[in-house]
Structure formats: structure tokens, C-alpha cells
mmCIF file of C-alpha atoms and ligand atoms in Angstrom:
data_model
loop_
_atom_site.group_PDB
_atom_site.id
_atom_site.type_symbol
_atom_site.label_atom_id
_atom_site.label_comp_id
_atom_site.label_asym_id
_atom_site.label_seq_id
_atom_site.Cartn_x
_atom_site.Cartn_y
_atom_site.Cartn_z
ATOM 1 C CA MET A 246 8.167 -15.528 -15.119
ATOM 2 C CA LYS A 247 6.792 -12.025 -15.513
ATOM 3 C CA ALA A 248 4.675 -9.977 -13.139
ATOM 4 C CA VAL A 249 2.352 -7.122 -13.925
ATOM 5 C CA ILE A 250 1.823 -4.600 -11.133
ATOM 6 C CA LEU A 251 -1.167 -2.291 -11.405
ATOM 7 C CA VAL A 252 -0.031 1.144 -10.325
ATOM 8 C CA GLY A 253 -2.315 3.400 -12.369
ATOM 9 C CA GLY A 254 -5.035 4.250 -9.838
ATOM 10 C CA GLU A 255 -5.591 7.758 -8.515
ATOM 11 C CA GLY A 256 -5.618 6.681 -4.881
ATOM 12 C CA THR A 257 -8.529 8.990 -4.073
ATOM 13 C CA ARG A 258 -9.170 7.484 -0.637
ATOM 14 C CA LEU A 259 -5.623 8.298 0.412
ATOM 15 C CA ARG A 260 -5.801 11.951 -0.564
ATOM 16 C CA PRO A 261 -4.198 14.335 0.239
ATOM 17 C CA LEU A 262 -1.200 11.961 0.571
ATOM 18 C CA THR A 263 -1.593 11.016 -3.100
ATOM 19 C CA VAL A 264 -1.928 14.530 -4.521
ATOM 20 C CA ASN A 265 1.783 14.879 -5.344
ATOM 21 C CA ALA A 266 2.726 11.221 -5.647
ATOM 22 C CA PRO A 267 0.806 8.117 -6.734
ATOM 23 C CA LYS A 268 0.009 5.548 -4.073
ATOM 24 C CA PRO A 269 2.953 3.200 -4.881
ATOM 25 C CA MET A 270 5.378 6.075 -4.242
ATOM 26 C CA ILE A 271 4.231 7.104 -0.795
ATOM 27 C CA PRO A 272 6.872 6.301 1.785
ATOM 28 C CA VAL A 273 6.670 3.228 3.968
ATOM 29 C CA LEU A 274 9.514 3.065 6.492
ATOM 30 C CA ASN A 275 10.979 6.013 4.557
ATOM 31 C CA ARG A 276 11.116 4.213 1.185
ATOM 32 C CA PRO A 277 8.528 4.252 -1.602
ATOM 33 C CA PHE A 278 5.964 1.517 -1.014
ATOM 34 C CA LEU A 279 6.723 -0.002 -4.431
ATOM 35 C CA GLU A 280 10.325 -0.703 -3.369
ATOM 36 C CA HIS A 281 8.970 -3.049 -0.689
ATOM 37 C CA VAL A 282 6.804 -4.801 -3.299
ATOM 38 C CA LEU A 283 9.761 -5.233 -5.680
ATOM 39 C CA ASP A 284 11.886 -6.638 -2.799
ATOM 40 C CA TYR A 285 9.160 -9.213 -2.228
ATOM 41 C CA LEU A 286 9.016 -10.220 -5.901
ATOM 42 C CA ARG A 287 12.802 -10.513 -6.087
ATOM 43 C CA ARG A 288 12.725 -12.970 -3.185
ATOM 44 C CA TYR A 289 10.731 -15.271 -5.497
ATOM 45 C CA GLY A 290 13.088 -14.760 -8.420
ATOM 46 C CA ILE A 291 10.620 -12.504 -10.247
ATOM 47 C CA ASN A 292 12.818 -9.900 -11.905
ATOM 48 C CA ASP A 293 10.844 -9.015 -15.043
ATOM 49 C CA VAL A 294 8.166 -6.597 -13.980
ATOM 50 C CA ILE A 295 5.656 -4.695 -16.088
ATOM 51 C CA LEU A 296 4.250 -1.600 -14.425
ATOM 52 C CA SER A 297 0.824 -0.622 -15.678
ATOM 53 C CA MET A 298 0.800 3.137 -15.316
ATOM 54 C CA GLY A 299 -1.694 5.961 -15.255
ATOM 55 C CA TYR A 300 -1.940 8.653 -12.589
ATOM 56 C CA ARG A 301 1.301 10.634 -11.957
ATOM 57 C CA SER A 302 3.364 7.988 -13.750
ATOM 58 C CA GLU A 303 6.372 10.302 -14.109
ATOM 59 C CA VAL A 304 7.005 10.157 -10.344
ATOM 60 C CA ILE A 305 7.444 6.394 -10.662
ATOM 61 C CA THR A 306 9.612 6.405 -13.803
ATOM 62 C CA ASN A 307 11.869 9.173 -12.430
ATOM 63 C CA HIS A 308 12.562 7.159 -9.293
ATOM 64 C CA PHE A 309 12.919 3.648 -10.718
ATOM 65 C CA GLY A 310 14.301 4.218 -14.229
ATOM 66 C CA ASP A 311 14.887 0.869 -15.910
ATOM 67 C CA GLY A 312 14.846 -0.845 -12.503
ATOM 68 C CA ARG A 313 18.532 -1.830 -12.574
ATOM 69 C CA ASP A 314 19.320 -0.081 -9.271
ATOM 70 C CA PHE A 315 16.519 -2.069 -7.643
ATOM 71 C CA GLY A 316 17.525 -5.474 -9.006
ATOM 72 C CA VAL A 317 14.675 -5.781 -11.544
ATOM 73 C CA ASN A 318 13.965 -5.115 -15.233
ATOM 74 C CA LEU A 319 11.095 -2.699 -15.477
ATOM 75 C CA LEU A 320 8.867 -2.202 -18.483
ATOM 76 C CA TYR A 321 6.379 0.663 -18.345
ATOM 77 C CA VAL A 322 3.029 0.433 -20.090
ATOM 78 C CA HIS A 323 1.002 3.642 -20.105
ATOM 79 C CA GLU A 324 -2.701 4.165 -20.575
ATOM 80 C CA GLU A 325 -4.275 7.395 -21.763
ATOM 81 C CA THR A 326 -7.458 6.929 -19.771
ATOM 82 C CA PRO A 327 -7.898 4.517 -16.841
ATOM 83 C CA LEU A 328 -8.623 1.049 -18.192
ATOM 84 C CA GLY A 329 -9.521 -0.645 -14.900
ATOM 85 C CA THR A 330 -7.649 -3.619 -13.501
ATOM 86 C CA ALA A 331 -8.300 -6.199 -16.280
ATOM 87 C CA GLY A 332 -8.250 -3.568 -19.051
ATOM 88 C CA ALA A 333 -4.830 -2.439 -17.808
ATOM 89 C CA VAL A 334 -3.353 -5.945 -18.073
ATOM 90 C CA LYS A 335 -4.997 -6.402 -21.491
ATOM 91 C CA ASN A 336 -3.166 -3.209 -22.478
ATOM 92 C CA ALA A 337 0.141 -4.978 -21.631
ATOM 93 C CA GLU A 338 -0.876 -8.246 -23.346
ATOM 94 C CA GLN A 339 1.748 -8.003 -26.109
ATOM 95 C CA HIS A 340 4.506 -8.158 -23.461
ATOM 96 C CA LEU A 341 3.183 -11.316 -21.769
ATOM 97 C CA ASP A 342 4.848 -14.557 -22.801
ATOM 98 C CA GLY A 343 3.033 -17.148 -20.723
ATOM 99 C CA THR A 344 1.699 -17.630 -17.211
ATOM 100 C CA CYS A 345 2.145 -14.420 -15.238
ATOM 101 C CA PHE A 346 1.462 -12.900 -11.851
ATOM 102 C CA VAL A 347 -0.735 -9.832 -11.543
ATOM 103 C CA PHE A 348 -0.594 -7.687 -8.412
ATOM 104 C CA ASN A 349 -2.660 -4.795 -7.199
ATOM 105 C CA GLY A 350 0.070 -2.247 -6.557
ATOM 106 C CA ASP A 351 -1.190 -1.219 -3.130
ATOM 107 C CA ILE A 352 -0.855 -4.552 -1.363
ATOM 108 C CA LEU A 353 1.823 -5.885 0.917
ATOM 109 C CA THR A 354 1.639 -9.585 1.638
ATOM 110 C CA SER A 355 3.666 -12.560 2.779
ATOM 111 C CA LEU A 356 1.806 -14.854 0.364
ATOM 112 C CA ASP A 357 3.941 -17.820 -0.741
ATOM 113 C CA LEU A 358 4.068 -17.202 -4.498
ATOM 114 C CA GLY A 359 5.897 -20.469 -5.171
ATOM 115 C CA ALA A 360 3.187 -22.540 -3.500
ATOM 116 C CA MET A 361 0.450 -20.585 -5.282
ATOM 117 C CA LEU A 362 2.108 -21.178 -8.656
ATOM 118 C CA GLU A 363 2.413 -24.901 -7.953
ATOM 119 C CA PHE A 364 -1.298 -24.997 -7.078
ATOM 120 C CA HIS A 365 -2.175 -23.085 -10.278
ATOM 121 C CA ARG A 366 -0.211 -25.548 -12.420
ATOM 122 C CA GLN A 367 -1.502 -28.631 -10.643
ATOM 123 C CA LYS A 368 -5.114 -27.513 -11.209
ATOM 124 C CA LYS A 369 -4.410 -26.450 -14.814
ATOM 125 C CA SER A 370 -6.122 -23.234 -13.857
ATOM 126 C CA MET A 371 -6.616 -20.312 -16.242
ATOM 127 C CA VAL A 372 -6.918 -17.792 -13.408
ATOM 128 C CA THR A 373 -6.016 -18.347 -9.773
ATOM 129 C CA ILE A 374 -7.091 -15.759 -7.218
ATOM 130 C CA SER A 375 -5.317 -15.422 -3.869
ATOM 131 C CA LEU A 376 -7.841 -15.359 -1.031
ATOM 132 C CA VAL A 377 -7.648 -14.452 2.639
ATOM 133 C CA PRO A 378 -10.185 -14.950 5.431
ATOM 134 C CA VAL A 379 -11.730 -11.864 7.058
ATOM 135 C CA GLU A 380 -13.592 -11.421 10.334
ATOM 136 C CA ASP A 381 -16.498 -9.412 8.928
ATOM 137 C CA PRO A 382 -17.410 -10.859 5.513
ATOM 138 C CA THR A 383 -20.347 -8.443 5.118
ATOM 139 C CA ALA A 384 -17.956 -5.607 4.248
ATOM 140 C CA TYR A 385 -16.312 -7.367 1.277
ATOM 141 C CA GLY A 386 -16.839 -9.143 -2.012
ATOM 142 C CA LEU A 387 -16.596 -12.838 -1.154
ATOM 143 C CA VAL A 388 -15.364 -15.725 -3.275
ATOM 144 C CA GLU A 389 -17.121 -19.054 -2.807
ATOM 145 C CA LEU A 390 -15.185 -22.236 -3.647
ATOM 146 C CA ASP A 391 -16.121 -25.913 -4.000
ATOM 147 C CA ASP A 392 -14.219 -28.694 -2.225
ATOM 148 C CA ASP A 393 -11.632 -28.704 -5.027
ATOM 149 C CA ARG A 394 -11.186 -24.918 -4.561
ATOM 150 C CA ARG A 395 -12.714 -24.114 -7.919
ATOM 151 C CA VAL A 396 -14.521 -20.772 -7.852
ATOM 152 C CA GLN A 397 -18.296 -21.225 -7.719
ATOM 153 C CA ARG A 398 -19.660 -17.769 -7.050
ATOM 154 C CA PHE A 399 -18.863 -14.157 -6.223
ATOM 155 C CA ILE A 400 -20.990 -12.612 -3.507
ATOM 156 C CA GLU A 401 -20.838 -8.835 -3.110
ATOM 157 C CA LYS A 402 -21.090 -7.510 0.483
ATOM 158 C CA PRO A 403 -23.738 -10.002 1.665
ATOM 159 C CA THR A 404 -25.994 -9.618 4.709
ATOM 160 C CA TRP A 405 -25.080 -12.071 7.496
ATOM 161 C CA ASP A 406 -27.833 -14.560 6.500
ATOM 162 C CA ARG A 407 -26.266 -14.843 3.005
ATOM 163 C CA VAL A 408 -22.700 -15.371 4.214
ATOM 164 C CA THR A 409 -21.415 -18.751 3.020
ATOM 165 C CA THR A 410 -17.663 -18.098 3.207
ATOM 166 C CA ASN A 411 -15.259 -15.642 4.797
ATOM 167 C CA LEU A 412 -12.762 -15.640 1.906
ATOM 168 C CA VAL A 413 -12.046 -12.389 0.052
ATOM 169 C CA ASN A 414 -9.962 -11.537 -2.978
ATOM 170 C CA ALA A 415 -6.458 -10.566 -1.795
ATOM 171 C CA GLY A 416 -5.438 -8.806 -5.020
ATOM 172 C CA THR A 417 -2.807 -11.258 -6.331
ATOM 173 C CA TYR A 418 -3.617 -13.360 -9.380
ATOM 174 C CA ILE A 419 -1.928 -15.901 -11.601
ATOM 175 C CA VAL A 420 -3.306 -15.693 -15.120
ATOM 176 C CA GLU A 421 -2.893 -17.412 -18.447
ATOM 177 C CA PRO A 422 -2.756 -14.704 -21.130
ATOM 178 C CA GLU A 423 -5.414 -16.516 -23.235
ATOM 179 C CA VAL A 424 -8.121 -15.216 -20.889
ATOM 180 C CA PHE A 425 -7.551 -11.692 -22.172
ATOM 181 C CA ARG A 426 -9.427 -12.662 -25.336
ATOM 182 C CA TYR A 427 -12.535 -11.988 -23.240
ATOM 183 C CA VAL A 428 -11.401 -8.482 -22.336
ATOM 184 C CA PRO A 429 -12.330 -5.675 -24.752
ATOM 185 C CA PRO A 430 -9.289 -3.635 -25.871
ATOM 186 C CA LYS A 431 -8.941 -0.001 -24.807
ATOM 187 C CA LEU A 432 -12.054 -0.134 -22.645
ATOM 188 C CA TYR A 433 -12.449 0.200 -18.887
ATOM 189 C CA TYR A 434 -12.815 -3.353 -17.613
ATOM 190 C CA MET A 435 -12.345 -4.839 -14.150
ATOM 191 C CA PHE A 436 -11.290 -8.307 -13.012
ATOM 192 C CA GLU A 437 -13.830 -8.408 -10.217
ATOM 193 C CA HIS A 438 -16.945 -7.248 -12.032
ATOM 194 C CA GLY A 439 -15.924 -8.064 -15.605
ATOM 195 C CA LEU A 440 -13.538 -10.894 -16.387
ATOM 196 C CA PHE A 441 -14.144 -13.158 -13.382
ATOM 197 C CA PRO A 442 -17.945 -13.403 -13.812
ATOM 198 C CA VAL A 443 -17.387 -14.030 -17.546
ATOM 199 C CA LEU A 444 -15.033 -16.930 -16.752
ATOM 200 C CA LEU A 445 -17.712 -18.465 -14.531
ATOM 201 C CA GLN A 446 -20.042 -18.453 -17.547
ATOM 202 C CA THR A 447 -17.515 -19.747 -20.081
ATOM 203 C CA GLY A 448 -16.467 -22.538 -17.719
ATOM 204 C CA ASP A 449 -12.747 -21.775 -17.988
ATOM 205 C CA PRO A 450 -11.068 -23.254 -14.903
ATOM 206 C CA MET A 451 -10.740 -20.553 -12.232
ATOM 207 C CA TYR A 452 -9.498 -21.444 -8.774
ATOM 208 C CA GLY A 453 -9.114 -19.726 -5.414
ATOM 209 C CA TYR A 454 -5.943 -20.059 -3.365
ATOM 210 C CA PRO A 455 -6.785 -19.408 0.302
ATOM 211 C CA SER A 456 -4.012 -18.779 2.787
ATOM 212 C CA ASN A 457 -3.470 -17.210 6.170
ATOM 213 C CA CYS A 458 -0.654 -15.010 4.937
ATOM 214 C CA TYR A 459 -0.104 -11.460 6.156
ATOM 215 C CA TRP A 460 -2.034 -9.115 3.882
ATOM 216 C CA ILE A 461 -2.860 -5.434 3.902
ATOM 217 C CA ASP A 462 -3.726 -2.848 1.281
ATOM 218 C CA ILE A 463 -2.693 0.726 1.891
ATOM 219 C CA GLY A 464 -5.819 2.165 0.318
ATOM 220 C CA THR A 465 -6.823 4.427 3.224
ATOM 221 C CA PRO A 466 -4.899 6.539 5.759
ATOM 222 C CA GLN A 467 -6.009 4.174 8.552
ATOM 223 C CA LYS A 468 -4.528 1.209 6.696
ATOM 224 C CA TYR A 469 -1.400 3.185 5.849
ATOM 225 C CA LEU A 470 -0.868 3.808 9.577
ATOM 226 C CA GLY A 471 -1.853 0.185 10.239
ATOM 227 C CA LEU A 472 0.860 -1.100 7.902
ATOM 228 C CA HIS A 473 3.465 0.947 9.772
ATOM 229 C CA ARG A 474 2.240 -0.423 13.093
ATOM 230 C CA ASP A 475 2.460 -3.981 11.720
ATOM 231 C CA LEU A 476 5.955 -3.497 10.287
ATOM 232 C CA LEU A 477 7.285 -1.820 13.416
ATOM 233 C CA THR A 478 5.848 -4.378 15.803
ATOM 234 C CA GLY A 479 6.980 -7.338 13.706
ATOM 235 C CA ARG A 480 3.474 -8.463 12.691
ATOM 236 C CA ALA A 481 4.623 -7.972 9.103
ATOM 237 C CA GLU A 482 8.137 -8.947 8.144
ATOM 238 C CA THR A 483 10.655 -6.438 6.839
ATOM 239 C CA VAL A 484 14.239 -5.331 7.127
ATOM 240 C CA MET A 485 14.438 -2.237 9.308
ATOM 241 C CA PRO A 486 16.291 0.751 7.919
ATOM 242 C CA GLY A 487 19.183 2.413 9.758
ATOM 243 C CA LYS A 488 21.150 1.301 12.795
ATOM 244 C CA ARG A 489 19.590 -0.345 15.828
ATOM 245 C CA LEU A 490 20.115 2.161 18.654
ATOM 246 C CA LYS A 491 18.374 0.007 21.250
ATOM 247 C CA GLU A 492 15.590 -2.608 21.273
ATOM 248 C CA GLY A 493 12.972 -1.441 18.794
ATOM 249 C CA VAL A 494 14.663 1.868 17.901
ATOM 250 C CA TRP A 495 16.325 2.215 14.481
ATOM 251 C CA VAL A 496 18.128 5.432 13.719
ATOM 252 C CA ASP A 497 19.849 6.530 10.539
ATOM 253 C CA ALA A 498 23.147 8.406 10.379
ATOM 254 C CA GLU A 499 23.684 11.878 11.786
ATOM 255 C CA CYS A 500 20.620 12.030 14.034
ATOM 256 C CA ASP A 501 20.731 14.563 16.844
ATOM 257 C CA ILE A 502 18.748 13.289 19.821
ATOM 258 C CA ASP A 503 18.908 15.526 22.876
ATOM 259 C CA PRO A 504 20.022 13.548 25.959
ATOM 260 C CA THR A 505 16.793 14.532 27.762
ATOM 261 C CA ALA A 506 14.567 13.333 24.897
ATOM 262 C CA HIS A 507 12.848 10.002 25.277
ATOM 263 C CA LEU A 508 12.473 7.393 22.512
ATOM 264 C CA VAL A 509 9.996 4.626 23.307
ATOM 265 C CA SER A 510 10.081 1.696 20.848
ATOM 266 C CA PRO A 511 9.205 0.977 18.112
ATOM 267 C CA VAL A 512 10.656 4.031 16.403
ATOM 268 C CA VAL A 513 12.414 4.606 13.056
ATOM 269 C CA LEU A 514 14.219 7.897 12.476
ATOM 270 C CA GLY A 515 15.643 8.829 9.072
ATOM 271 C CA LYS A 516 18.914 10.549 8.287
ATOM 272 C CA GLY A 517 19.639 13.774 10.160
ATOM 273 C CA VAL A 518 16.499 13.771 12.351
ATOM 274 C CA ALA A 519 16.751 16.073 15.385
ATOM 275 C CA ILE A 520 14.727 15.645 18.586
ATOM 276 C CA GLY A 521 14.811 18.515 21.081
ATOM 277 C CA PRO A 522 15.001 18.568 24.893
ATOM 278 C CA HIS A 523 12.310 16.750 26.906
ATOM 279 C CA SER A 524 10.401 15.624 23.842
ATOM 280 C CA THR A 525 8.989 12.121 23.803
ATOM 281 C CA ILE A 526 8.662 9.939 20.726
ATOM 282 C CA THR A 527 6.479 6.947 21.508
ATOM 283 C CA GLY A 528 6.237 4.299 18.816
ATOM 284 C CA PRO A 529 5.020 3.228 16.487
ATOM 285 C CA VAL A 530 6.564 6.316 14.903
ATOM 286 C CA VAL A 531 8.446 6.804 11.648
ATOM 287 C CA MET A 532 10.119 10.113 10.780
ATOM 288 C CA GLY A 533 11.696 10.785 7.396
ATOM 289 C CA ASP A 534 15.116 12.298 6.675
ATOM 290 C CA GLY A 535 15.724 15.781 8.013
ATOM 291 C CA CYS A 536 12.676 15.977 10.328
ATOM 292 C CA ARG A 537 13.047 18.168 13.408
ATOM 293 C CA VAL A 538 11.062 18.177 16.638
ATOM 294 C CA GLY A 539 11.454 21.050 19.121
ATOM 295 C CA ARG A 540 11.328 20.864 22.930
ATOM 296 C CA ASP A 541 8.593 19.412 25.181
ATOM 297 C CA SER A 542 6.730 17.865 22.270
ATOM 298 C CA VAL A 543 5.057 14.473 22.144
ATOM 299 C CA VAL A 544 4.809 12.331 19.009
ATOM 300 C CA GLU A 545 3.015 9.003 19.169
ATOM 301 C CA ASP A 546 1.605 6.551 16.595
ATOM 302 C CA ALA A 547 2.520 8.787 13.683
ATOM 303 C CA VAL A 548 4.201 8.795 10.298
ATOM 304 C CA ILE A 549 5.976 12.028 9.397
ATOM 305 C CA TRP A 550 7.510 12.412 5.967
ATOM 306 C CA ARG A 551 10.891 13.940 5.246
ATOM 307 C CA GLU A 552 11.959 17.507 6.068
ATOM 308 C CA THR A 553 8.974 18.309 8.283
ATOM 309 C CA ARG A 554 9.470 20.636 11.239
ATOM 310 C CA VAL A 555 7.565 20.255 14.507
ATOM 311 C CA GLY A 556 7.742 23.109 17.029
ATOM 312 C CA ASN A 557 7.725 23.190 20.832
ATOM 313 C CA SER A 558 5.033 21.713 23.079
ATOM 314 C CA VAL A 559 3.284 20.096 20.136
ATOM 315 C CA THR A 560 1.186 16.952 20.594
ATOM 316 C CA MET A 561 0.914 14.586 17.626
ATOM 317 C CA LYS A 562 -0.915 11.327 17.989
ATOM 318 C CA THR A 563 -2.321 8.960 15.329
ATOM 319 C CA CYS A 564 -1.636 11.212 12.367
ATOM 320 C CA VAL A 565 0.287 11.460 9.104
ATOM 321 C CA VAL A 566 2.148 14.577 7.975
ATOM 322 C CA GLY A 567 3.495 14.941 4.421
ATOM 323 C CA GLU A 568 6.946 16.182 3.477
ATOM 324 C CA GLY A 569 8.329 19.662 4.044
ATOM 325 C CA SER A 570 5.527 20.800 6.350
ATOM 326 C CA GLN A 571 5.794 22.905 9.466
ATOM 327 C CA ILE A 572 3.741 22.429 12.622
ATOM 328 C CA ASP A 573 4.188 25.377 14.976
ATOM 329 C CA ASP A 574 4.220 25.526 18.786
ATOM 330 C CA HIS A 575 1.359 24.216 20.941
ATOM 331 C CA CYS A 576 -0.450 22.526 18.057
ATOM 332 C CA TRP A 577 -2.499 19.424 18.691
ATOM 333 C CA ILE A 578 -2.579 17.060 15.704
ATOM 334 C CA THR A 579 -4.446 13.889 16.663
ATOM 335 C CA GLY A 580 -7.343 11.534 15.876
ATOM 336 C CA GLY A 581 -6.318 10.454 12.373
ATOM 337 C CA ALA A 582 -5.521 13.968 11.098
ATOM 338 C CA ILE A 583 -3.749 13.965 7.720
ATOM 339 C CA ILE A 584 -1.645 17.005 6.768
ATOM 340 C CA GLY A 585 -0.423 17.152 3.156
ATOM 341 C CA ASP A 586 3.003 18.178 1.823
ATOM 342 C CA HIS A 587 4.409 21.679 2.353
ATOM 343 C CA CYS A 588 1.702 22.892 4.733
ATOM 344 C CA LEU A 589 2.271 25.559 7.353
ATOM 345 C CA VAL A 590 0.189 25.002 10.468
ATOM 346 C CA GLY A 591 0.482 28.058 12.707
ATOM 347 C CA ALA A 592 0.670 27.841 16.501
ATOM 348 C CA ASN A 593 -2.263 26.719 18.671
ATOM 349 C CA ASN A 594 -4.209 24.854 16.018
ATOM 350 C CA LYS A 595 -6.090 21.781 17.104
ATOM 351 C CA MET A 596 -6.695 19.222 14.376
ATOM 352 C CA GLU A 597 -8.612 16.049 15.108
ATOM 353 C CA HIS A 598 -11.411 13.852 13.727
ATOM 354 C CA ALA A 599 -9.476 12.673 10.648
ATOM 355 C CA ILE A 600 -9.271 16.218 9.267
ATOM 356 C CA ARG A 601 -7.424 16.354 5.935
ATOM 357 C CA ILE A 602 -5.367 19.387 4.931
ATOM 358 C CA TRP A 603 -4.416 19.636 1.238
ATOM 359 C CA PRO A 604 -0.779 20.255 0.225
ATOM 360 C CA GLY A 605 0.575 23.790 0.318
ATOM 361 C CA LYS A 606 -2.072 25.167 2.672
ATOM 362 C CA SER A 607 -1.117 27.799 5.211
ATOM 363 C CA ILE A 608 -3.221 27.905 8.355
ATOM 364 C CA GLY A 609 -2.901 30.927 10.614
ATOM 365 C CA PRO A 610 -2.344 30.607 14.389
ATOM 366 C CA GLY A 611 -5.352 29.364 16.371
ATOM 367 C CA THR A 612 -7.575 29.014 13.290
ATOM 368 C CA ILE A 613 -8.823 25.465 13.674
ATOM 369 C CA THR A 614 -10.167 24.013 16.911
ATOM 370 C CA PHE A 615 -12.792 21.391 17.582
HETATM 371 P P1 GTP B 196 -8.983 4.663 -4.810
HETATM 372 O O1 GTP B 196 -9.229 5.785 -5.781
HETATM 373 O O2 GTP B 196 -8.711 5.173 -3.425
HETATM 374 O O3 GTP B 196 -10.030 3.602 -4.832
HETATM 375 O O4 GTP B 196 -7.597 3.948 -5.195
HETATM 376 P P2 GTP B 196 -7.128 3.306 -6.585
HETATM 377 O O5 GTP B 196 -7.372 4.271 -7.679
HETATM 378 O O6 GTP B 196 -5.705 2.887 -6.411
HETATM 379 O O7 GTP B 196 -8.073 2.070 -6.807
HETATM 380 P P3 GTP B 196 -7.996 0.623 -6.154
HETATM 381 O O8 GTP B 196 -7.489 0.710 -4.746
HETATM 382 O O9 GTP B 196 -9.285 -0.047 -6.348
HETATM 383 O O10 GTP B 196 -6.941 -0.093 -7.097
HETATM 384 C C1 GTP B 196 -6.265 -1.274 -6.783
HETATM 385 C C2 GTP B 196 -4.953 -1.302 -7.573
HETATM 386 O O11 GTP B 196 -5.223 -1.244 -8.969
HETATM 387 C C3 GTP B 196 -4.081 -0.097 -7.253
HETATM 388 O O12 GTP B 196 -2.751 -0.539 -7.202
HETATM 389 C C4 GTP B 196 -4.297 0.846 -8.428
HETATM 390 O O13 GTP B 196 -3.122 1.599 -8.734
HETATM 391 C C5 GTP B 196 -4.612 -0.115 -9.564
HETATM 392 N N1 GTP B 196 -5.560 0.443 -10.524
HETATM 393 C C6 GTP B 196 -6.852 0.788 -10.287
HETATM 394 N N2 GTP B 196 -7.436 1.235 -11.396
HETATM 395 C C7 GTP B 196 -6.491 1.193 -12.361
HETATM 396 C C8 GTP B 196 -6.486 1.527 -13.755
HETATM 397 O O14 GTP B 196 -7.489 1.989 -14.326
HETATM 398 N N3 GTP B 196 -5.322 1.347 -14.434
HETATM 399 C C9 GTP B 196 -4.194 0.845 -13.847
HETATM 400 N N4 GTP B 196 -3.090 0.702 -14.579
HETATM 401 N N5 GTP B 196 -4.161 0.515 -12.532
HETATM 402 C C10 GTP B 196 -5.304 0.686 -11.810
#
């Protein structure tokens, strides 16, 4: 059975992390996010994958090629202008040969695809939507089901007095290709606001598949950090990279950890990472290959991409730093700050309050304080 993964979005909410790479290519545990998604599909025997491409597609094709090295057959379908989620699958229609899975390409889940497929077949459904419960339904588009789990209604961000369910669309669908006859070709068209409401009117069987699976989308920097926290603390399942140095600390080859440095789990360090004297790395922290931290620095609750240099007496807490950046001495990078690729942050800068620095920026010493 084939799967279509939607990977064409611009990932605007994740900028500046998505300026140089599309969202599916940003590193999670030091590997492109999409590798984790393909691992998941392979576990269910799904090896034929169509990637529906748009923004920065060349970064994806250069890394994955025909997919052979990743245990899958990849077919790339490009769109000249964004076609939206349903329009993008319509654009790949000629490659579909029966029931298929469709995934938003920014979601990691433990959803049982086998059980969902069985449900879809048993109900003779045309579209089955995976659903998860949320604590605050007023922030989401809700999907109301009847007792048989057939979709009755979509309710967009209701006030509390209109809340009749806590189930939201979890971004995984099983579809019968016939439904794409309702989708206009080469036009921007969404599942949520286009095809699904149409199916309610036509009466084609559309079902919801609720489950309590793990589910997160990496659409915002907060969720990107949240996914790392979940993976590192075992809330979400994965295989840790590198060698287990001690409980909760995984270190790749050739790391140089000073004997006076302190690693507090959970921590993942890529190949060749160096941690200087008296520095403390308090997890959840992930550092990419070739990162270096000087002396007396503190890094906590952070994701730092490959080849980034951190100076002496730097404090980094709840932040993301892109690849090849340099953070000089006595900087303070906290409070959800996001620093893009190849930035130079001079000494004594204080970056907080979810500040976002675009790739390639050079910030002189002591320029930014709050
Ligand atoms: P934001 O700009 O931050 O909203 O991110 P996004 O562009 O990725 O949009 P969103 O998170 O709503 O998209 C959900 C999934 O659908 C992501 O995996 C996107 O890559 C994908 N997607 C969104 N729009 C399109 C599109 O027009 N074409 C294709 N092929 N994929 C899309």
C-alpha cells in the first residue's frame, strides 16, 4: 500500500529554522525529521512513498535520492504553486493505485496504522481521519462523530458552550482515490475546509478513528523543543543515536568531554562534540556533530544544530540554535530564543522572549539586552 506525505509547506511558523531547509529536513535527534517518519512507515511495511513537494524541494531530493538508502521507494511529485493539502494529493492522483495513507509531513505519532486500516475497511469508508483528544478543544477544529464513528460535523475553534467533543484531526488519513473527483485539478484546495465538508454533503462514508496514541506536530519552535523533550524522556518512542555513556546520556564517536564537565541526563551529543572544563549540560539537550562548548558554560533544555560553537561562561536555556553559528563569551540565550544558521552572536548579548535571529546575521558584542 502506498503513502503520500505532504512536505510542500513553507513552514512559516518555524522560521528562521526553515529558511534554509524545509520543515521535514530539520534535525530531530540529529537526523532529518522525515527520516523518523519513514522509519515509522517502514515498521508497518509501507515502502512505497510519494512525497508531495513544494518549498525547498531540492534539499529533500538531495538527501533522500530514490530512497534506497532509507529502505523505501520514493517518488517525488512537484507542484509549481502550493496546491494545499487535498490539491497536493490530487496532483499525485495518477500514481495512486488504490486505498492509500496520507500524512501531514510534520507529524510524529505512534498511531497503529494496521488497526486504522482494518477499521477503514470494516466501515467501507471513503475517507478515514485519525483523531486525538485534546485538553482545550476551543483552540482547534473539532470533528464530531456519531456512535458508529461516522463524521457528523466539523466545528472550528468553538467557544466552550459549543464544545460537543474533544477530538481533533491528527493529520493522518486513509483515502480511496475516487474521492479526488471532487477536488479541482491544479487549484489550491484543502482537506479540512474543502474536501471534507464536501463529503459531508455528498454523503460519501467518512469516518473518524480516535485513539490515544502519541501525537505531535513540529509546526512551531515550542513544539519542536517539545518533541525533543518527549523523545529524550521516553514519552515518545525512538531509538537513541550513538553509544549510551551512562543512564540517559548518548554520545557519538570521538566526543571530547572534559573530566570536570557535567552531563545531566537526558543528553544526546553528536559526533566529535567537545565540552570544556566546568561546563554543565543539563538535559533535555541535543547537540549536533562537531558542536563545541567552552568553559564554565551552562546549556539546558536546548537543541543545537551541527558545527555550532559556544564560548565561555555562556548560559543557554530553552532555545534552538541553527547550524554553524557562534555564540561568544558571556552570552545569555534563553526564554525560547531561536538563532538561525551561520549567525555570529558577539559577547555579552542577552537574548530572551522568543527572539528570532535570521540566518547569517552578525550581532556585535553587547548589542541586544532586554
Ligand atoms: P506553516 O506555514 O507554519 O503553517 O507551515 P506549513 O506550510 O507546513 O503548513 P501546515 O503546517 O498547515 O501544513 C501541514 C503539512 O502539509 C506540512 O507537512 C506541509 O508541508 C504540508 N503542506 C501544506 N501546504 C501544502 C501545499 O500546498 N502543498 C504540499 N505539497 N504540502 C503542503
